Amino acid sequence: MQTLRGIIAMRTMHITALTGLLLASACNTLDVPDLNNPGQDDLENNPTRALVLAASTGMLVGSRAGIADQNGYVSELGILGRESYNFDPADPRFFTELLTGPLDGGSGAFGGNLFAQFYADIRMGNIILRALPRLPSTAMSVAEVEATTGFVQTIQALDFLHVINTRDDFGAPIDVDIDPTGTPAPIATKAEVFAHIANLLDSAQTHLGLGGSVFPFPLSSGFAGFDNVAGFTKFNRALRARVAVYTGDFNTALTALQGSFIDPAGSLTTGVYFVYSTIAGDVVNTLFDASVPDASAPRAIAAHASILTDAQLQPGGALDQRALDKVELFQPIQTALNGAIKDSVKFTIYTSNLAPIPIIRNEELILLRAEANIGLNTAPSLAAAVTDIDLIRTTSGGLAPYAGPVTQTALQDELLYNKRYSLLFEGGHRWIDMRRYNRLNTLPRDIPTFMLFSRMPFPRNDCLARSPRPAAGCDVEPGF
């Protein structure tokens, strides 16, 4: 495990390899032929247009790091939020640590995970931002510099969001654009981190507004429809709406949604995605393990059985269509902890190892608008929330329109139900949402020794590099 001191030497998008990606302008995936070629020194000391543009494209590789691993962001947060299990017989820590605890900051693949890889990408963004004003005046136009700045700040905001989503009230470092051999960046509070994310997104929007119409570098195919400046700005505003909802800033959320790609009449799957490929040097979506075609084949990842048992019924008696579309029964039953846990439900969300993983999509935006209106808690806003919830219930779930009380508490219950099934196993949404509403203790404890966790600890090496040590977050999280 590397600390923030060592991030400068850690997976910095390997500029030389990415230059080849940039020059192959027809490329529309995150294909990286070689992740071992150095180029950061050139970018820092002698920046050129090609290096800056290649590094910018490379930030998409960095922001995707660890998302689709079996011990990655979707999977680990899925386990913590009781969306999934991982029965990997080669590593019992999926149960003994993530479910029984404690979360160990010295366990780089588990408790101390999902930290350094995002800071590596943030640091690369800082290097790009420092390089831009040092380019020869003829290297990039003013509009290209502005567009690149807006892009980098937006991806940095996404990286910071992944960090604070895992560390929550432990906070996280912000001022990491420092000498990697010096004193580590101080730990900022959760509120300070969210304010920094909001400022990054708002600053990025301003720069994008001066960035012309097209980026000077290619984006991945996961940005199809959002790969020009106008489309990417809508993605930026979508992230801003999510952040505003997370912080209870509901009016700002509604304003941001107006500038996003929210479309009640459009496809609910429209959005921006992490993409994968089998090209040498790139990575695949290993969550596909959960949906191998042979129903009798053993698999590591399984869906939590409550996804089926908690599903509401359609008017004809069938389960919520989202449950039917995203999970199914299989045999043989998976077992763990000497047979104490059994599960016969698998995911069918990721249909191949090339399946994309959503960053944010239209269905979430509609639910975020409902959530913001519920938060405002006025008669008109609650009515508007019901309209959006009904759209998702009927279109995505095949359910009848909502018929319960139109109160804030009742609609929060209904909102969380719909977010659970609409965003199932896409990015830890269940764990994050239940924590935000102080409902983690309602998640199932499948056996009495299972613990619930509200945050992950800082990596042990990062803690050891700090003096004095942070008051919290170092380096074991016992759960409750």
Short mmCIF file of C-alpha atoms in Angstrom, two decimals:
data_model
loop_
_atom_site.label_atom_id
_atom_site.label_comp_id
_atom_site.label_asym_id
_atom_site.label_seq_id
_atom_site.Cartn_x
_atom_site.Cartn_y
_atom_site.Cartn_z
CA MET A 1 0.00 0.00 0.00
CA GLN A 2 1.35 3.37 -0.98
CA THR A 3 0.76 6.53 1.01
CA LEU A 4 0.05 10.02 -0.22
CA ARG A 5 3.80 10.54 -0.01
CA GLY A 6 4.29 7.90 -2.66
CA ILE A 7 1.48 8.83 -4.99
CA ILE A 8 3.77 10.66 -7.39
CA ALA A 9 5.39 7.30 -8.15
CA MET A 10 2.12 5.42 -8.33
CA ARG A 11 0.22 4.61 -11.55
CA THR A 12 0.39 8.09 -13.04
CA MET A 13 -1.28 7.16 -16.30
CA HIS A 14 2.01 6.42 -17.98
CA ILE A 15 2.07 9.22 -20.48
CA THR A 16 4.12 7.57 -23.19
CA ALA A 17 1.65 4.74 -23.56
CA LEU A 18 -1.26 7.12 -23.55
CA THR A 19 0.31 9.28 -26.23
CA GLY A 20 -0.12 6.32 -28.53
CA LEU A 21 -3.74 6.17 -27.47
CA LEU A 22 -4.22 9.84 -28.23
CA LEU A 23 -2.67 9.61 -31.67
CA ALA A 24 -4.97 6.73 -32.53
CA SER A 25 -7.83 9.20 -32.66
CA ALA A 26 -10.36 6.67 -33.85
CA CYS A 27 -9.99 4.78 -30.58
CA ASN A 28 -13.16 4.92 -28.47
CA THR A 29 -12.26 2.71 -25.53
CA LEU A 30 -9.79 2.97 -22.69
CA ASP A 31 -7.32 0.69 -24.49
CA VAL A 32 -3.89 1.15 -22.94
CA PRO A 33 -1.25 -0.94 -24.70
CA ASP A 34 1.44 -0.56 -22.05
CA LEU A 35 1.07 0.60 -18.48
CA ASN A 36 4.78 0.51 -17.70
CA ASN A 37 6.21 3.38 -19.76
CA PRO A 38 7.25 6.44 -17.76
CA GLY A 39 6.42 9.94 -18.97
CA GLN A 40 5.51 11.95 -15.90
CA ASP A 41 8.91 13.67 -15.68
CA ASP A 42 8.51 14.99 -19.21
CA LEU A 43 5.02 16.25 -18.42
CA GLU A 44 6.22 18.04 -15.30
CA ASN A 45 9.44 19.46 -16.65
CA ASN A 46 8.91 19.87 -20.38
CA PRO A 47 5.17 19.74 -21.11
CA THR A 48 4.01 19.45 -24.68
CA ARG A 49 0.59 19.43 -26.25
CA ALA A 50 0.76 15.69 -26.91
CA LEU A 51 1.74 14.87 -23.33
CA VAL A 52 -0.95 17.06 -21.80
CA LEU A 53 -3.67 15.65 -24.02
CA ALA A 54 -2.57 12.05 -23.49
CA ALA A 55 -2.47 12.55 -19.72
CA SER A 56 -5.95 14.07 -19.82
CA THR A 57 -7.33 11.04 -21.61
CA GLY A 58 -5.43 8.90 -19.12
CA MET A 59 -7.36 10.38 -16.23
CA LEU A 60 -10.30 8.26 -17.34
CA VAL A 61 -8.13 5.19 -16.79
CA GLY A 62 -7.18 6.44 -13.34
CA SER A 63 -10.74 7.27 -12.28
CA ARG A 64 -11.80 3.76 -13.29
CA ALA A 65 -9.09 2.04 -11.22
CA GLY A 66 -10.56 -0.46 -8.80
CA ILE A 67 -14.18 0.12 -9.80
CA ALA A 68 -14.89 -3.28 -11.35
CA ASP A 69 -12.49 -5.48 -9.37
CA GLN A 70 -14.00 -8.25 -7.28
CA ASN A 71 -12.61 -6.39 -4.28
CA GLY A 72 -13.30 -3.02 -5.88
CA TYR A 73 -15.65 -0.13 -5.33
CA VAL A 74 -18.87 -1.71 -6.59
CA SER A 75 -18.22 -5.07 -4.94
CA GLU A 76 -16.93 -3.97 -1.53
CA LEU A 77 -19.58 -1.29 -1.09
CA GLY A 78 -22.12 -3.83 -2.30
CA ILE A 79 -21.09 -6.19 0.51
CA LEU A 80 -21.13 -3.41 3.11
CA GLY A 81 -24.60 -2.39 1.89
CA ARG A 82 -25.90 -5.98 1.83
CA GLU A 83 -26.40 -6.03 -1.90
CA SER A 84 -23.95 -8.86 -2.49
CA TYR A 85 -21.66 -11.55 -1.14
CA ASN A 86 -18.33 -12.75 -2.42
CA PHE A 87 -17.77 -16.46 -1.83
CA ASP A 88 -14.23 -16.54 -3.22
CA PRO A 89 -12.73 -19.62 -1.51
CA ALA A 90 -9.22 -18.23 -2.01
CA ASP A 91 -9.84 -15.19 0.18
CA PRO A 92 -12.13 -15.53 3.21
CA ARG A 93 -11.70 -11.81 4.03
CA PHE A 94 -14.77 -11.04 1.94
CA PHE A 95 -16.60 -12.51 4.93
CA THR A 96 -14.18 -12.41 7.85
CA GLU A 97 -13.31 -8.73 7.33
CA LEU A 98 -16.05 -7.06 5.31
CA LEU A 99 -18.89 -8.74 7.19
CA THR A 100 -17.48 -9.81 10.55
CA GLY A 101 -14.81 -7.16 10.94
CA PRO A 102 -12.94 -5.26 12.00
CA LEU A 103 -12.02 -3.40 8.83
CA ASP A 104 -8.23 -3.29 8.91
CA GLY A 105 -6.38 -0.35 7.44
CA GLY A 106 -3.41 -2.65 6.95
CA SER A 107 -5.46 -4.85 4.65
CA GLY A 108 -4.75 -3.10 1.39
CA ALA A 109 -7.28 -5.11 -0.59
CA PHE A 110 -10.08 -4.60 1.92
CA GLY A 111 -10.23 -2.10 4.83
CA GLY A 112 -7.41 0.07 3.47
CA ASN A 113 -8.62 -0.21 -0.11
CA LEU A 114 -10.20 2.37 -2.43
CA PHE A 115 -7.97 5.24 -1.42
CA ALA A 116 -4.54 5.55 -3.01
CA GLN A 117 -5.69 4.77 -6.56
CA PHE A 118 -8.06 7.74 -6.56
CA TYR A 119 -5.40 10.06 -5.16
CA ALA A 120 -3.03 8.93 -7.89
CA ASP A 121 -5.56 10.20 -10.43
CA ILE A 122 -6.13 13.43 -8.50
CA ARG A 123 -2.40 14.05 -8.45
CA MET A 124 -2.15 13.46 -12.17
CA GLY A 125 -4.87 16.06 -12.61
CA ASN A 126 -2.85 18.54 -10.56
CA ILE A 127 0.21 17.87 -12.72
CA ILE A 128 -1.85 18.57 -15.85
CA LEU A 129 -3.25 21.78 -14.38
CA ARG A 130 0.27 22.98 -13.54
CA ALA A 131 1.49 22.04 -17.01
CA LEU A 132 -1.18 23.97 -18.92
CA PRO A 133 0.14 27.50 -18.24
CA ARG A 134 3.70 26.33 -18.92
CA LEU A 135 2.97 25.18 -22.47
CA PRO A 136 4.32 27.19 -25.38
CA SER A 137 1.76 29.82 -26.33
CA THR A 138 1.13 28.14 -29.67
CA ALA A 139 0.66 24.63 -28.26
CA MET A 140 -3.00 24.93 -27.31
CA SER A 141 -5.67 27.52 -27.95
CA VAL A 142 -7.29 29.36 -25.06
CA ALA A 143 -10.48 27.37 -25.60
CA GLU A 144 -8.56 24.09 -25.53
CA VAL A 145 -6.89 25.04 -22.26
CA GLU A 146 -10.26 25.96 -20.75
CA ALA A 147 -11.92 22.73 -21.92
CA THR A 148 -9.04 20.65 -20.59
CA THR A 149 -9.14 22.44 -17.24
CA GLY A 150 -12.88 21.83 -16.90
CA PHE A 151 -12.47 18.18 -17.80
CA VAL A 152 -9.64 17.61 -15.31
CA GLN A 153 -11.45 19.33 -12.44
CA THR A 154 -14.60 17.30 -13.09
CA ILE A 155 -12.74 13.99 -13.01
CA GLN A 156 -10.87 15.07 -9.87
CA ALA A 157 -14.23 15.81 -8.25
CA LEU A 158 -15.42 12.31 -9.12
CA ASP A 159 -12.25 10.84 -7.59
CA PHE A 160 -12.70 12.85 -4.39
CA LEU A 161 -16.32 11.72 -4.24
CA HIS A 162 -15.24 8.07 -4.35
CA VAL A 163 -12.81 8.73 -1.50
CA ILE A 164 -15.26 10.51 0.80
CA ASN A 165 -17.99 7.98 0.03
CA THR A 166 -15.76 5.34 1.59
CA ARG A 167 -14.31 7.37 4.51
CA ASP A 168 -17.39 9.47 5.35
CA ASP A 169 -17.01 11.27 8.68
CA PHE A 170 -13.35 10.32 8.99
CA GLY A 171 -12.82 12.97 6.31
CA ALA A 172 -10.03 12.85 3.75
CA PRO A 173 -6.97 14.78 2.55
CA ILE A 174 -7.65 17.64 0.12
CA ASP A 175 -4.40 19.59 -0.30
CA VAL A 176 -2.46 16.78 -1.95
CA ASP A 177 -0.71 18.89 -4.58
CA ILE A 178 2.43 18.96 -2.43
CA ASP A 179 5.96 17.62 -2.39
CA PRO A 180 5.49 13.83 -2.15
CA THR A 181 8.52 13.60 0.13
CA GLY A 182 7.18 16.22 2.54
CA THR A 183 4.61 16.21 5.30
CA PRO A 184 1.40 14.42 4.27
CA ALA A 185 -1.64 16.54 3.55
CA PRO A 186 -3.85 17.17 6.60
CA ILE A 187 -7.13 15.35 6.97
CA ALA A 188 -10.03 17.65 6.10
CA THR A 189 -13.49 17.15 7.54
CA LYS A 190 -16.27 15.51 5.60
CA ALA A 191 -17.97 18.88 5.13
CA GLU A 192 -14.74 20.41 3.84
CA VAL A 193 -14.24 17.57 1.37
CA PHE A 194 -17.77 17.91 0.01
CA ALA A 195 -17.32 21.69 -0.25
CA HIS A 196 -14.10 21.09 -2.19
CA ILE A 197 -15.88 18.68 -4.55
CA ALA A 198 -18.65 21.22 -5.13
CA ASN A 199 -16.11 23.98 -5.79
CA LEU A 200 -14.24 21.78 -8.26
CA LEU A 201 -17.43 21.01 -10.17
CA ASP A 202 -18.55 24.63 -10.22
CA SER A 203 -15.11 25.85 -11.28
CA ALA A 204 -15.07 23.19 -13.99
CA GLN A 205 -18.43 24.37 -15.27
CA THR A 206 -17.04 27.89 -15.64
CA HIS A 207 -13.99 26.67 -17.55
CA LEU A 208 -16.09 24.40 -19.75
CA GLY A 209 -18.25 27.40 -20.61
CA LEU A 210 -15.13 29.00 -22.14
CA GLY A 211 -13.95 25.77 -23.74
CA GLY A 212 -15.47 25.95 -27.19
CA SER A 213 -17.33 22.97 -28.59
CA VAL A 214 -14.91 20.02 -28.70
CA PHE A 215 -12.19 18.59 -26.50
CA PRO A 216 -8.67 18.44 -27.95
CA PHE A 217 -8.38 14.78 -26.84
CA PRO A 218 -10.61 11.70 -27.17
CA LEU A 219 -12.90 10.48 -24.44
CA SER A 220 -13.85 6.84 -24.03
CA SER A 221 -16.92 5.27 -25.58
CA GLY A 222 -18.48 5.42 -22.14
CA PHE A 223 -18.97 9.14 -22.81
CA ALA A 224 -20.87 8.59 -26.07
CA GLY A 225 -23.21 11.54 -26.43
CA PHE A 226 -21.29 13.40 -23.73
CA ASP A 227 -17.87 13.55 -25.39
CA ASN A 228 -18.09 17.16 -26.55
CA VAL A 229 -17.89 20.15 -24.24
CA ALA A 230 -21.64 20.77 -24.09
CA GLY A 231 -22.41 17.13 -23.36
CA PHE A 232 -19.65 16.83 -20.79
CA THR A 233 -20.98 19.94 -19.03
CA LYS A 234 -24.29 18.12 -18.59
CA PHE A 235 -22.35 15.24 -17.00
CA ASN A 236 -20.65 17.77 -14.71
CA ARG A 237 -24.03 19.14 -13.64
CA ALA A 238 -25.34 15.62 -13.03
CA LEU A 239 -22.46 14.98 -10.61
CA ARG A 240 -23.10 18.37 -9.00
CA ALA A 241 -26.72 17.39 -8.39
CA ARG A 242 -25.65 14.14 -6.71
CA VAL A 243 -23.23 16.02 -4.46
CA ALA A 244 -25.86 18.61 -3.57
CA VAL A 245 -28.36 15.92 -2.61
CA TYR A 246 -25.72 14.17 -0.52
CA THR A 247 -25.13 17.41 1.41
CA GLY A 248 -28.81 18.33 1.76
CA ASP A 249 -28.50 21.35 -0.55
CA PHE A 250 -31.73 20.59 -2.33
CA ASN A 251 -32.30 23.87 -4.17
CA THR A 252 -28.80 23.67 -5.64
CA ALA A 253 -29.52 20.07 -6.65
CA LEU A 254 -32.64 21.11 -8.56
CA THR A 255 -30.75 23.91 -10.29
CA ALA A 256 -27.92 21.56 -11.26
CA LEU A 257 -30.39 19.03 -12.60
CA GLN A 258 -31.80 21.65 -14.94
CA GLY A 259 -28.35 21.84 -16.56
CA SER A 260 -27.84 18.08 -16.61
CA PHE A 261 -29.11 15.46 -19.03
CA ILE A 262 -32.20 14.57 -16.98
CA ASP A 263 -35.01 13.58 -19.32
CA PRO A 264 -38.22 11.99 -18.01
CA ALA A 265 -39.21 11.16 -21.58
CA GLY A 266 -35.84 9.63 -22.46
CA SER A 267 -34.19 6.29 -21.93
CA LEU A 268 -33.43 5.59 -18.29
CA THR A 269 -30.08 4.05 -19.28
CA THR A 270 -28.78 7.20 -20.98
CA GLY A 271 -25.68 8.33 -19.13
CA VAL A 272 -21.93 8.09 -18.69
CA TYR A 273 -20.20 4.77 -18.06
CA PHE A 274 -16.87 3.21 -17.21
CA VAL A 275 -15.94 0.95 -20.13
CA TYR A 276 -13.67 -2.09 -20.41
CA SER A 277 -11.89 -4.07 -23.08
CA THR A 278 -9.73 -7.13 -23.65
CA ILE A 279 -7.03 -5.16 -25.45
CA ALA A 280 -3.59 -5.94 -24.03
CA GLY A 281 -2.89 -3.65 -21.09
CA ASP A 282 -6.51 -2.73 -20.48
CA VAL A 283 -8.80 -4.32 -17.89
CA VAL A 284 -12.09 -6.19 -17.97
CA ASN A 285 -15.15 -6.03 -15.77
CA THR A 286 -14.53 -8.85 -13.28
CA LEU A 287 -18.01 -8.45 -11.79
CA PHE A 288 -19.11 -10.53 -14.77
CA ASP A 289 -18.21 -13.49 -12.57
CA ALA A 290 -21.67 -12.98 -11.10
CA SER A 291 -23.45 -13.77 -14.35
CA VAL A 292 -21.63 -16.57 -16.14
CA PRO A 293 -24.05 -18.29 -18.55
CA ASP A 294 -23.77 -21.80 -17.05
CA ALA A 295 -26.19 -21.81 -14.12
CA SER A 296 -24.46 -24.79 -12.55
CA ALA A 297 -20.99 -23.24 -12.60
CA PRO A 298 -19.55 -22.02 -9.30
CA ARG A 299 -19.13 -18.29 -8.94
CA ALA A 300 -17.69 -15.99 -6.33
CA ILE A 301 -20.16 -13.09 -6.38
CA ALA A 302 -23.76 -13.68 -5.40
CA ALA A 303 -26.69 -11.35 -4.81
CA HIS A 304 -28.17 -10.93 -1.37
CA ALA A 305 -31.33 -12.99 -1.06
CA SER A 306 -33.26 -10.03 0.36
CA ILE A 307 -33.28 -8.47 -3.11
CA LEU A 308 -35.97 -10.98 -4.02
CA THR A 309 -37.74 -11.22 -0.69
CA ASP A 310 -38.04 -7.43 -0.29
CA ALA A 311 -39.26 -6.75 -3.82
CA GLN A 312 -42.70 -5.24 -4.23
CA LEU A 313 -45.22 -6.92 -6.55
CA GLN A 314 -46.46 -5.80 -9.94
CA PRO A 315 -50.24 -5.64 -10.45
CA GLY A 316 -50.19 -9.14 -11.96
CA GLY A 317 -48.35 -10.61 -9.00
CA ALA A 318 -44.85 -10.77 -10.47
CA LEU A 319 -41.93 -9.29 -8.59
CA ASP A 320 -40.69 -5.78 -9.28
CA GLN A 321 -39.35 -5.96 -12.84
CA ARG A 322 -35.99 -4.58 -11.70
CA ALA A 323 -35.51 -7.59 -9.44
CA LEU A 324 -36.49 -9.96 -12.24
CA ASP A 325 -34.14 -8.21 -14.68
CA LYS A 326 -31.13 -7.96 -12.36
CA VAL A 327 -31.05 -11.17 -10.32
CA GLU A 328 -32.18 -14.75 -10.65
CA LEU A 329 -32.05 -18.03 -8.76
CA PHE A 330 -29.28 -20.49 -9.55
CA GLN A 331 -27.86 -23.77 -8.33
CA PRO A 332 -25.81 -24.96 -6.57
CA ILE A 333 -26.34 -22.91 -3.43
CA GLN A 334 -23.24 -21.02 -2.37
CA THR A 335 -22.10 -21.52 1.22
CA ALA A 336 -19.65 -19.78 3.52
CA LEU A 337 -18.63 -19.74 7.18
CA ASN A 338 -19.13 -23.50 7.58
CA GLY A 339 -22.48 -23.36 5.89
CA ALA A 340 -23.92 -20.60 8.06
CA ILE A 341 -24.52 -18.45 4.97
CA LYS A 342 -26.24 -19.86 1.92
CA ASP A 343 -27.26 -17.98 -1.16
CA SER A 344 -28.87 -19.10 -4.38
CA VAL A 345 -29.35 -15.72 -6.05
CA LYS A 346 -27.01 -14.39 -8.74
CA PHE A 347 -26.75 -11.06 -10.52
CA THR A 348 -27.55 -10.79 -14.21
CA ILE A 349 -26.59 -7.12 -14.49
CA TYR A 350 -23.20 -7.51 -16.15
CA THR A 351 -23.63 -9.82 -19.11
CA SER A 352 -19.98 -10.04 -20.17
CA ASN A 353 -16.54 -9.02 -18.98
CA LEU A 354 -16.90 -6.02 -21.31
CA ALA A 355 -20.12 -4.79 -19.71
CA PRO A 356 -19.93 -1.09 -18.80
CA ILE A 357 -20.58 0.18 -15.28
CA PRO A 358 -22.64 3.36 -14.89
CA ILE A 359 -21.04 6.46 -13.43
CA ILE A 360 -24.37 8.28 -13.50
CA ARG A 361 -27.43 7.87 -15.68
CA ASN A 362 -30.87 9.30 -16.32
CA GLU A 363 -32.71 6.98 -13.93
CA GLU A 364 -30.60 8.21 -11.02
CA LEU A 365 -31.13 11.84 -12.01
CA ILE A 366 -34.90 11.44 -11.91
CA LEU A 367 -34.64 9.85 -8.47
CA LEU A 368 -32.27 12.60 -7.32
CA ARG A 369 -34.87 15.17 -8.36
CA ALA A 370 -37.48 13.28 -6.36
CA GLU A 371 -35.11 13.15 -3.39
CA ALA A 372 -34.42 16.88 -3.56
CA ASN A 373 -38.12 17.66 -3.69
CA ILE A 374 -38.78 15.37 -0.74
CA GLY A 375 -36.04 17.19 1.12
CA LEU A 376 -37.73 20.55 0.50
CA ASN A 377 -40.88 19.10 2.09
CA THR A 378 -43.51 21.47 0.71
CA ALA A 379 -46.84 20.35 -0.70
CA PRO A 380 -45.86 21.19 -4.31
CA SER A 381 -42.40 19.60 -3.95
CA LEU A 382 -43.80 16.40 -2.46
CA ALA A 383 -46.30 16.18 -5.31
CA ALA A 384 -43.48 16.65 -7.82
CA ALA A 385 -41.53 13.89 -6.07
CA VAL A 386 -44.46 11.50 -6.42
CA THR A 387 -44.57 12.22 -10.16
CA ASP A 388 -40.90 11.29 -10.56
CA ILE A 389 -41.17 8.23 -8.29
CA ASP A 390 -44.20 7.02 -10.24
CA LEU A 391 -42.27 7.35 -13.50
CA ILE A 392 -39.57 5.05 -12.14
CA ARG A 393 -42.02 2.67 -10.44
CA THR A 394 -44.08 2.15 -13.58
CA THR A 395 -41.41 2.36 -16.26
CA SER A 396 -38.53 0.58 -14.58
CA GLY A 397 -40.31 -1.57 -12.01
CA GLY A 398 -43.60 -2.37 -13.73
CA LEU A 399 -45.29 -1.42 -10.46
CA ALA A 400 -48.52 0.44 -9.89
CA PRO A 401 -48.24 4.15 -9.10
CA TYR A 402 -47.44 5.05 -5.53
CA ALA A 403 -50.56 4.99 -3.34
CA GLY A 404 -49.13 5.71 0.12
CA PRO A 405 -49.17 8.84 2.25
CA VAL A 406 -47.72 11.96 0.66
CA THR A 407 -45.52 12.83 3.62
CA GLN A 408 -41.80 13.35 3.82
CA THR A 409 -41.19 10.24 5.91
CA ALA A 410 -43.33 7.95 3.75
CA LEU A 411 -41.82 9.26 0.53
CA GLN A 412 -38.28 8.86 1.89
CA ASP A 413 -39.11 5.19 2.46
CA GLU A 414 -40.43 4.88 -1.07
CA LEU A 415 -37.48 6.76 -2.54
CA LEU A 416 -34.94 4.50 -0.83
CA TYR A 417 -36.79 1.44 -2.06
CA ASN A 418 -36.67 2.67 -5.64
CA LYS A 419 -33.04 3.77 -5.46
CA ARG A 420 -32.16 0.33 -4.12
CA TYR A 421 -33.66 -1.49 -7.10
CA SER A 422 -32.93 1.07 -9.80
CA LEU A 423 -29.23 1.47 -8.89
CA LEU A 424 -28.61 -2.08 -7.68
CA PHE A 425 -24.93 -3.12 -7.65
CA GLU A 426 -23.84 -0.11 -9.71
CA GLY A 427 -21.77 1.91 -7.26
CA GLY A 428 -22.48 1.33 -3.58
CA HIS A 429 -25.62 3.45 -3.66
CA ARG A 430 -27.48 1.31 -1.12
CA TRP A 431 -24.73 1.61 1.51
CA ILE A 432 -24.26 5.34 0.89
CA ASP A 433 -27.99 6.09 0.98
CA MET A 434 -28.75 4.04 4.09
CA ARG A 435 -25.88 5.77 5.87
CA ARG A 436 -27.11 9.22 4.83
CA TYR A 437 -30.56 8.47 6.26
CA ASN A 438 -29.18 6.87 9.45
CA ARG A 439 -30.67 3.51 8.53
CA LEU A 440 -27.63 1.28 8.37
CA ASN A 441 -28.88 -0.60 11.41
CA THR A 442 -31.87 -1.78 9.35
CA LEU A 443 -29.62 -3.73 6.97
CA PRO A 444 -29.76 -7.50 7.52
CA ARG A 445 -27.26 -9.23 9.83
CA ASP A 446 -27.43 -12.66 8.30
CA ILE A 447 -25.75 -14.18 11.33
CA PRO A 448 -25.39 -12.55 14.77
CA THR A 449 -21.62 -12.05 14.47
CA PHE A 450 -21.95 -9.90 11.36
CA MET A 451 -21.15 -6.23 11.83
CA LEU A 452 -22.33 -3.12 10.05
CA PHE A 453 -19.84 -0.45 8.97
CA SER A 454 -20.42 3.21 8.22
CA ARG A 455 -16.92 3.97 6.86
CA MET A 456 -13.59 2.44 5.94
CA PRO A 457 -10.34 3.25 7.75
CA PHE A 458 -7.40 5.08 6.24
CA PRO A 459 -4.63 2.82 4.92
CA ARG A 460 -2.16 1.95 7.65
CA ASN A 461 0.86 3.22 5.76
CA ASP A 462 -0.82 6.57 5.30
CA CYS A 463 -1.48 6.70 9.03
CA LEU A 464 2.11 5.80 9.85
CA ALA A 465 3.33 8.65 7.65
CA ARG A 466 1.40 11.18 9.75
CA SER A 467 2.62 12.80 12.92
CA PRO A 468 0.64 13.40 14.93
CA ARG A 469 -1.74 10.67 13.81
CA PRO A 470 -5.31 11.65 12.93
CA ALA A 471 -7.72 11.45 15.82
CA ALA A 472 -9.91 9.02 13.93
CA GLY A 473 -9.64 6.70 10.98
CA CYS A 474 -6.32 5.03 11.92
CA ASP A 475 -6.34 2.20 11.42
CA VAL A 476 -9.05 -0.30 12.44
CA GLU A 477 -12.80 0.22 12.12
CA PRO A 478 -14.74 -2.13 14.46
CA GLY A 479 -18.24 -1.51 13.11
CA PHE A 480 -21.39 -1.85 15.18
#
